[in-house]
Tab-separated table of C-alpha atoms and ligand atoms in Angstrom:
chain	number	residue	atom	x	y	z
A	1	MET	CA	82.507	105.803	89.379
A	2	ILE	CA	83.998	104.950	92.763
A	3	LEU	CA	86.384	107.239	94.583
A	4	LEU	CA	88.805	104.895	96.332
A	5	SER	CA	89.171	106.586	99.688
A	6	GLY	CA	92.463	105.428	101.117
A	7	LYS	CA	91.800	107.824	103.964
A	8	GLN	CA	88.651	105.976	105.030
A	9	ILE	CA	90.090	102.480	104.645
A	10	ALA	CA	93.296	103.514	106.425
A	11	GLU	CA	91.232	104.816	109.353
A	12	GLN	CA	89.526	101.415	109.674
A	13	ILE	CA	92.880	99.621	109.539
A	14	ASN	CA	94.379	102.031	112.070
A	15	ARG	CA	91.516	101.407	114.488
A	16	HIS	CA	92.246	97.688	114.300
A	17	THR	CA	95.991	98.277	114.731
A	18	GLU	CA	95.154	100.341	117.820
A	19	LEU	CA	93.289	97.346	119.301
A	20	LEU	CA	96.299	95.144	118.575
A	21	CYS	CA	98.616	97.669	120.245
A	22	ARG	CA	96.427	97.800	123.342
A	23	ALA	CA	96.434	94.002	123.603
A	24	PHE	CA	100.192	93.963	122.970
A	25	SER	CA	100.837	96.487	125.749
A	26	GLU	CA	98.678	94.533	128.192
A	27	ARG	CA	100.533	91.337	127.400
A	28	PHE	CA	104.091	92.670	127.331
A	29	SER	CA	103.813	95.789	129.541
A	30	SER	CA	105.395	97.865	126.786
A	31	LYS	CA	104.295	99.387	123.508
A	32	PRO	CA	105.626	98.354	120.106
A	33	CYS	CA	108.472	100.790	119.363
A	34	LEU	CA	109.393	102.446	116.061
A	35	ALA	CA	112.743	104.234	115.653
A	36	VAL	CA	112.845	106.865	112.910
A	37	ILE	CA	116.032	108.323	111.428
A	38	LEU	CA	115.655	111.721	109.771
A	39	VAL	CA	118.580	113.392	108.010
A	40	GLY	CA	118.836	117.010	106.931
A	41	GLU	CA	116.195	119.615	106.316
A	42	ASN	CA	114.027	118.194	103.559
A	43	PRO	CA	110.589	119.768	104.310
A	44	SER	CA	108.534	116.896	102.864
A	45	GLY	CA	110.681	114.347	104.741
A	46	ARG	CA	109.979	116.182	107.989
A	47	THR	CA	106.239	116.370	107.199
A	48	TYR	CA	106.114	112.621	106.513
A	49	VAL	CA	107.981	111.857	109.727
A	50	ASN	CA	105.665	114.110	111.761
A	51	THR	CA	102.599	112.411	110.232
A	52	LYS	CA	103.960	108.967	111.023
A	53	ARG	CA	104.889	109.875	114.600
A	54	LYS	CA	101.506	111.515	115.282
A	55	LEU	CA	99.764	108.368	114.130
A	56	CYS	CA	102.076	106.243	116.314
A	57	ASP	CA	100.950	108.346	119.297
A	58	LEU	CA	97.271	107.908	118.449
A	59	ILE	CA	97.550	104.179	117.869
A	60	GLY	CA	99.726	103.289	120.838
A	61	ILE	CA	103.141	102.819	119.247
A	62	GLU	CA	106.143	104.394	120.927
A	63	SER	CA	108.131	106.409	118.399
A	64	ARG	CA	111.685	107.622	118.802
A	65	LEU	CA	113.190	110.206	116.493
A	66	TYR	CA	116.919	110.342	115.711
A	67	GLU	CA	117.794	113.476	113.782
A	68	PHE	CA	121.046	114.135	111.960
A	69	ASP	CA	122.423	117.162	110.229
A	70	SER	CA	122.793	116.762	106.443
A	71	SER	CA	126.591	116.677	106.916
A	72	VAL	CA	126.316	113.326	108.753
A	73	THR	CA	128.705	110.686	107.469
A	74	GLN	CA	127.755	107.350	106.041
A	75	LYS	CA	129.503	105.643	108.954
A	76	GLN	CA	127.593	107.649	111.562
A	77	LEU	CA	124.323	106.586	109.940
A	78	THR	CA	125.225	102.911	109.657
A	79	ASP	CA	126.536	102.969	113.254
A	80	LYS	CA	123.206	104.396	114.400
A	81	VAL	CA	121.274	101.715	112.525
A	82	LYS	CA	123.521	99.023	114.023
A	83	SER	CA	122.935	100.331	117.539
A	84	LEU	CA	119.153	100.340	116.926
A	85	ASN	CA	119.445	96.747	115.682
A	86	GLU	CA	120.976	95.860	119.063
A	87	ASP	CA	118.484	97.904	121.103
A	88	ARG	CA	116.068	95.364	122.605
A	89	CYS	CA	113.367	98.017	123.081
A	90	VAL	CA	113.230	98.892	119.347
A	91	ASP	CA	110.936	96.779	117.150
A	92	GLY	CA	111.007	98.745	113.910
A	93	ILE	CA	113.596	100.939	112.171
A	94	LEU	CA	112.688	103.447	109.483
A	95	VAL	CA	115.200	105.569	107.596
A	96	GLN	CA	113.313	108.471	106.009
A	97	LEU	CA	114.345	108.727	102.356
A	98	PRO	CA	115.758	110.398	100.411
A	99	LEU	CA	119.091	110.782	102.197
A	100	PRO	CA	121.442	113.627	101.174
A	101	SER	CA	123.219	112.845	97.911
A	102	HIS	CA	126.601	112.030	99.551
A	103	ALA	CA	125.017	109.158	101.513
A	104	ASP	CA	124.591	105.762	99.897
A	105	GLU	CA	120.970	104.885	100.672
A	106	SER	CA	121.248	101.203	99.919
A	107	ALA	CA	124.355	100.858	102.109
A	108	VAL	CA	122.369	102.316	105.036
A	109	ILE	CA	119.256	100.214	104.345
A	110	ASP	CA	121.356	97.050	103.976
A	111	VAL	CA	122.480	97.143	107.621
A	112	ILE	CA	118.926	97.271	109.037
A	113	ASP	CA	118.059	94.032	110.839
A	114	PRO	CA	115.510	92.428	108.427
A	115	GLY	CA	113.317	91.601	111.432
A	116	LYS	CA	113.080	95.317	112.229
A	117	ASP	CA	112.820	96.477	108.614
A	118	VAL	CA	109.248	97.809	108.800
A	119	ASP	CA	109.578	99.528	105.401
A	120	GLY	CA	110.453	96.179	103.814
A	121	PHE	CA	113.382	97.691	101.904
A	122	THR	CA	116.239	95.376	102.895
A	123	PRO	CA	117.519	92.911	100.275
A	124	GLN	CA	116.307	90.040	102.490
A	125	ASN	CA	112.714	91.313	102.686
A	126	MET	CA	112.655	92.387	99.027
A	127	GLY	CA	113.974	88.955	98.070
A	128	LYS	CA	111.278	87.222	100.096
A	129	LEU	CA	108.638	89.440	98.504
A	130	LEU	CA	109.889	88.425	95.068
A	131	LEU	CA	109.825	84.762	96.045
A	132	GLY	CA	106.236	85.114	97.204
A	133	GLY	CA	106.546	85.219	100.966
A	134	GLY	CA	107.911	87.364	103.728
A	135	ARG	CA	106.456	89.027	106.760
A	136	LEU	CA	107.481	92.664	106.278
A	137	ILE	CA	106.191	93.833	102.908
A	138	SER	CA	106.957	97.366	101.763
A	139	CYS	CA	104.234	99.744	102.805
A	140	THR	CA	103.076	101.464	99.594
A	141	PRO	CA	102.718	98.275	97.494
A	142	LYS	CA	101.044	96.504	100.416
A	143	GLY	CA	98.730	99.475	100.927
A	144	ILE	CA	97.738	99.532	97.240
A	145	LEU	CA	96.722	95.866	97.323
A	146	ARG	CA	94.822	96.337	100.580
A	147	LEU	CA	92.951	99.262	99.050
A	148	LEU	CA	91.939	97.180	96.017
A	149	ASP	CA	90.847	94.363	98.351
A	150	ALA	CA	88.823	96.741	100.507
A	151	TYR	CA	86.803	97.787	97.445
A	152	ASP	CA	86.524	94.196	96.161
A	153	ILE	CA	88.425	95.022	92.993
A	154	PRO	CA	89.772	91.730	91.632
A	155	VAL	CA	93.224	91.564	90.076
A	156	GLN	CA	93.201	87.911	89.017
A	157	SER	CA	93.513	87.577	85.233
A	158	LYS	CA	93.392	91.376	84.865
A	159	SER	CA	96.015	93.274	82.936
A	160	VAL	CA	97.760	95.782	85.127
A	161	CYS	CA	100.031	98.543	83.870
A	162	VAL	CA	102.518	99.785	86.479
A	163	ILE	CA	104.232	103.056	85.558
A	164	GLY	CA	107.502	103.436	87.464
A	165	ARG	CA	110.134	100.854	88.401
A	166	SER	CA	111.466	102.192	91.691
A	167	ASN	CA	112.521	99.766	94.415
A	168	ILE	CA	109.961	101.202	96.815
A	169	VAL	CA	106.833	101.216	94.630
A	170	GLY	CA	106.977	100.071	90.992
A	171	LYS	CA	109.041	96.888	91.271
A	172	PRO	CA	107.501	95.527	94.490
A	173	VAL	CA	103.890	96.269	93.492
A	174	ALA	CA	104.491	94.535	90.158
A	175	ALA	CA	106.035	91.548	91.955
A	176	LEU	CA	103.115	91.275	94.405
A	177	LEU	CA	100.553	91.386	91.599
A	178	LEU	CA	102.404	88.636	89.789
A	179	GLN	CA	102.353	86.206	92.719
A	180	LYS	CA	100.244	83.077	92.586
A	181	ASP	CA	97.774	84.444	95.125
A	182	ARG	CA	97.115	87.488	92.880
A	183	ASN	CA	97.545	86.193	89.334
A	184	ALA	CA	97.549	89.486	87.463
A	185	THR	CA	99.285	90.007	84.132
A	186	VAL	CA	101.688	92.882	84.672
A	187	MET	CA	103.191	95.412	82.266
A	188	ILE	CA	105.856	97.737	83.659
A	189	CYS	CA	106.588	101.113	82.061
A	190	HIS	CA	109.399	103.505	82.930
A	191	SER	CA	111.077	106.629	81.652
A	192	PHE	CA	112.587	104.757	78.690
A	193	THR	CA	109.277	103.234	77.609
A	194	ASP	CA	108.389	104.331	74.119
A	195	ASP	CA	104.766	105.542	74.194
A	196	VAL	CA	103.371	104.672	77.626
A	197	SER	CA	99.799	104.969	76.313
A	198	ARG	CA	100.291	101.824	74.205
A	199	TYR	CA	100.332	99.929	77.508
A	200	THR	CA	97.928	101.986	79.628
A	201	GLU	CA	95.157	101.764	77.050
A	202	LYS	CA	95.243	97.950	77.267
A	203	ALA	CA	95.175	97.865	81.068
A	204	ASP	CA	92.249	97.033	83.348
A	205	ILE	CA	94.172	98.601	86.211
A	206	VAL	CA	96.742	101.409	85.919
A	207	ILE	CA	99.080	102.075	88.834
A	208	VAL	CA	101.163	105.233	88.395
A	209	ALA	CA	104.226	105.959	90.530
A	210	ALA	CA	106.373	108.266	88.406
A	211	GLY	CA	106.411	111.600	90.221
A	212	CYS	CA	105.257	113.394	87.033
A	213	PRO	CA	102.098	115.431	87.633
A	214	GLY	CA	99.435	114.862	84.978
A	215	LEU	CA	101.390	112.076	83.242
A	216	VAL	CA	98.311	109.892	82.755
A	217	THR	CA	95.327	111.523	81.095
A	218	GLY	CA	91.832	110.250	80.349
A	219	ASN	CA	92.607	109.586	76.682
A	220	MET	CA	95.384	107.148	77.683
A	221	ILE	CA	93.166	104.770	79.663
A	222	LYS	CA	90.549	102.173	78.834
A	223	GLU	CA	86.872	102.853	79.517
A	224	GLY	CA	85.974	101.368	82.921
A	225	SER	CA	89.564	100.891	84.114
A	226	VAL	CA	90.746	101.335	87.701
A	227	VAL	CA	93.344	104.041	88.307
A	228	ILE	CA	95.679	104.092	91.312
A	229	ASP	CA	97.636	107.331	91.581
A	230	VAL	CA	100.681	106.964	93.813
A	231	GLY	CA	102.366	110.217	92.780
A	232	ILE	CA	102.799	113.054	95.220
A	233	THR	CA	104.457	116.221	93.959
A	234	ARG	CA	104.481	119.569	95.736
A	235	ILE	CA	103.376	122.336	93.370
A	236	PRO	CA	103.945	125.945	94.515
A	237	ASP	CA	100.535	127.558	95.132
A	238	SER	CA	100.320	130.978	96.736
A	239	THR	CA	96.585	130.523	97.457
A	240	LYS	CA	97.428	127.794	99.987
A	241	LYS	CA	98.511	128.546	103.542
A	242	SER	CA	101.366	126.043	103.175
A	243	GLY	CA	102.471	127.680	99.899
A	244	PHE	CA	101.992	124.476	97.900
A	245	ARG	CA	99.434	121.929	96.827
A	246	LEU	CA	99.889	118.211	96.248
A	247	ALA	CA	99.550	116.831	92.734
A	248	GLY	CA	99.264	113.212	91.671
A	249	ASP	CA	100.550	111.659	88.450
A	250	VAL	CA	97.059	111.436	86.971
A	251	ASP	CA	95.078	114.225	85.366
A	252	PHE	CA	92.120	113.532	87.646
A	253	ASP	CA	89.506	115.570	85.752
A	254	SER	CA	89.970	113.758	82.437
A	255	ALA	CA	90.604	110.295	83.952
A	256	VAL	CA	87.539	110.427	86.165
A	257	ARG	CA	85.270	110.626	83.099
A	258	LYS	CA	86.620	107.325	81.762
A	259	CYS	CA	87.548	105.106	84.707
A	260	SER	CA	85.333	103.018	86.995
A	261	ALA	CA	87.374	103.770	90.126
A	262	ILE	CA	90.198	106.150	91.021
A	263	THR	CA	92.234	107.225	94.033
A	264	PRO	CA	92.318	110.919	94.940
A	265	VAL	CA	95.541	112.782	95.766
A	266	PRO	CA	95.732	113.473	98.636
A	267	GLY	CA	93.600	110.940	100.512
A	268	GLY	CA	94.312	107.875	98.356
A	269	VAL	CA	97.487	105.803	98.533
A	270	GLY	CA	99.281	108.105	101.033
A	271	PRO	CA	97.204	107.251	104.132
A	272	MET	CA	97.324	103.546	103.194
A	273	THR	CA	101.130	103.666	103.174
A	274	VAL	CA	101.257	105.087	106.696
A	275	ALA	CA	98.630	102.602	107.932
A	276	MET	CA	100.791	99.747	106.585
A	277	LEU	CA	103.818	101.151	108.412
A	278	MET	CA	101.876	101.033	111.680
A	279	GLU	CA	100.722	97.498	110.924
A	280	ASN	CA	104.233	96.372	109.999
A	281	THR	CA	105.575	97.773	113.282
A	282	VAL	CA	103.107	95.632	115.223
A	283	ILE	CA	103.921	92.613	113.030
A	284	ALA	CA	107.649	93.105	113.729
A	285	ALA	CA	107.051	93.611	117.461
A	286	CYS	CA	104.970	90.423	117.635
A	287	ALA	CA	107.434	88.377	115.581
A	288	ARG	CA	110.266	89.432	117.901
A	289	ARG	CA	108.248	87.904	120.740
A	290	GLY	CA	107.491	84.668	118.904
A	291	ILE	CA	103.983	85.622	117.742
A	292	THR	CA	103.654	84.966	114.021
A	293	ASP	CA	100.031	86.099	113.709
A	294	CYS	CA	99.230	89.406	115.467
A	295	GLU	CA	95.532	88.491	115.618
A	296	GLU	CA	96.523	86.003	118.337
A	297	LEU	CA	96.889	89.013	120.612
A	298	LEU	CA	93.110	89.435	120.585
A	299	HIS	CA	92.348	85.863	121.700
B	301	NAD	P1	111.329	107.345	91.634
B	301	NAD	O1	111.705	108.707	91.192
B	301	NAD	O2	112.280	106.512	92.402
B	301	NAD	O3	110.864	106.508	90.373
B	301	NAD	C1	110.048	107.056	89.397
B	301	NAD	C2	109.850	106.029	88.329
B	301	NAD	O4	108.985	106.561	87.348
B	301	NAD	C3	111.139	105.654	87.604
B	301	NAD	O5	111.213	104.248	87.519
B	301	NAD	C4	111.020	106.272	86.231
B	301	NAD	O6	111.582	105.443	85.232
B	301	NAD	C5	109.514	106.379	86.054
B	301	NAD	N1	109.138	107.539	85.259
B	301	NAD	C6	109.455	108.826	85.481
B	301	NAD	N2	108.943	109.610	84.519
B	301	NAD	C7	108.289	108.794	83.669
B	301	NAD	C8	107.562	109.001	82.472
B	301	NAD	N3	107.409	110.221	81.958
B	301	NAD	N4	107.021	107.927	81.853
B	301	NAD	C9	107.162	106.690	82.370
B	301	NAD	N5	107.848	106.435	83.501
B	301	NAD	C10	108.398	107.472	84.145
B	301	NAD	O7	109.966	107.541	92.406
B	301	NAD	P2	109.200	106.726	93.557
B	301	NAD	O8	109.988	106.812	94.801
B	301	NAD	O9	108.718	105.409	93.079
B	301	NAD	O10	107.935	107.691	93.687
B	301	NAD	C11	107.109	107.977	92.586
B	301	NAD	C12	106.053	108.960	93.007
B	301	NAD	O11	105.264	108.352	94.027
B	301	NAD	C13	106.590	110.238	93.629
B	301	NAD	O12	105.715	111.298	93.323
B	301	NAD	C14	106.544	109.970	95.117
B	301	NAD	O13	106.423	111.148	95.880
B	301	NAD	C15	105.292	109.146	95.201
B	301	NAD	N6	105.228	108.222	96.338
B	301	NAD	C16	104.065	108.212	97.009
B	301	NAD	C17	103.896	107.339	98.051
B	301	NAD	C18	102.597	107.312	98.756
B	301	NAD	O14	102.496	106.766	99.840
B	301	NAD	N7	101.544	107.859	98.158
B	301	NAD	C19	104.937	106.490	98.425
B	301	NAD	C20	106.127	106.500	97.694
B	301	NAD	C21	106.258	107.384	96.634
């Protein structure tokens, strides 16, 4: 059984991104720049933003934080995004989700310049992903595929069950797996699927992004399958200094006895997502300067 350490693979990717950033700064006398918009006081949102900004610092990406009170209006948010679109120093724009319920997330995302959309959430970048191309691919799906590649886990001709159909994980990961360079057969389950185990037990690879701790148990999966647990839920835990622990969507203890490889939570998909954000920021910064392949920076 292989523990798929996203943490380890992400560290390798981040070291390479750091080299790219150094070369970028030498060539352009400025660092790639990521602008982050954070709204309200959602503790996990703030934690994610802090993690991303710390990594930017380590890697050599300038990060700028724009914070808004949860009473911010839709117009104030879209105006901010528009001004960041115009800001020549900004290469990437990230709006930390979720936004407060009165704000229309897709209306805010839609105004991001697709060339600066490092999360890959705009309709233009999602559309390109679906058509089998595009430069800025959303970070979690991209990170999942990179993790499978890093451990030489083939997806071609495999049956993959994706649980969850969100725009940020389920749909794009399913679309990527379906492309002609991946050639997987994809089943997608969601909250209206009658008996998820009917699909998981047929799958060579199960990818779970539902936000339901313990949803997938060992008796639902095929012997020797690969399990990718995207879920992150905060569970109150008074024995922890933070007051909570993180739980995935997979019942790790039962799944681990059946599968051939599995991601831990934390330390699996999470670090890969952040590594892909860093990489996408460099890709966007290069593209804005006419460089279509960042590796060129190293030549
Ligand atoms: P979401 O709430 O937008 O979507 C959840 C999806 O799961 C929905 O499509 C829903 O139909 C499906 N679902 C819910 N309960 C189900 C059930 N019992 N059976 C089958 N399907 C069910 O969530 P999201 O934004 O895609 O995130 C999902 C989880 O992944 C969350 O825990 C989130 O925190 C985590 N996440 C982790 C990362 C990472 O980097 N590790 C990134 C994004 C999201």
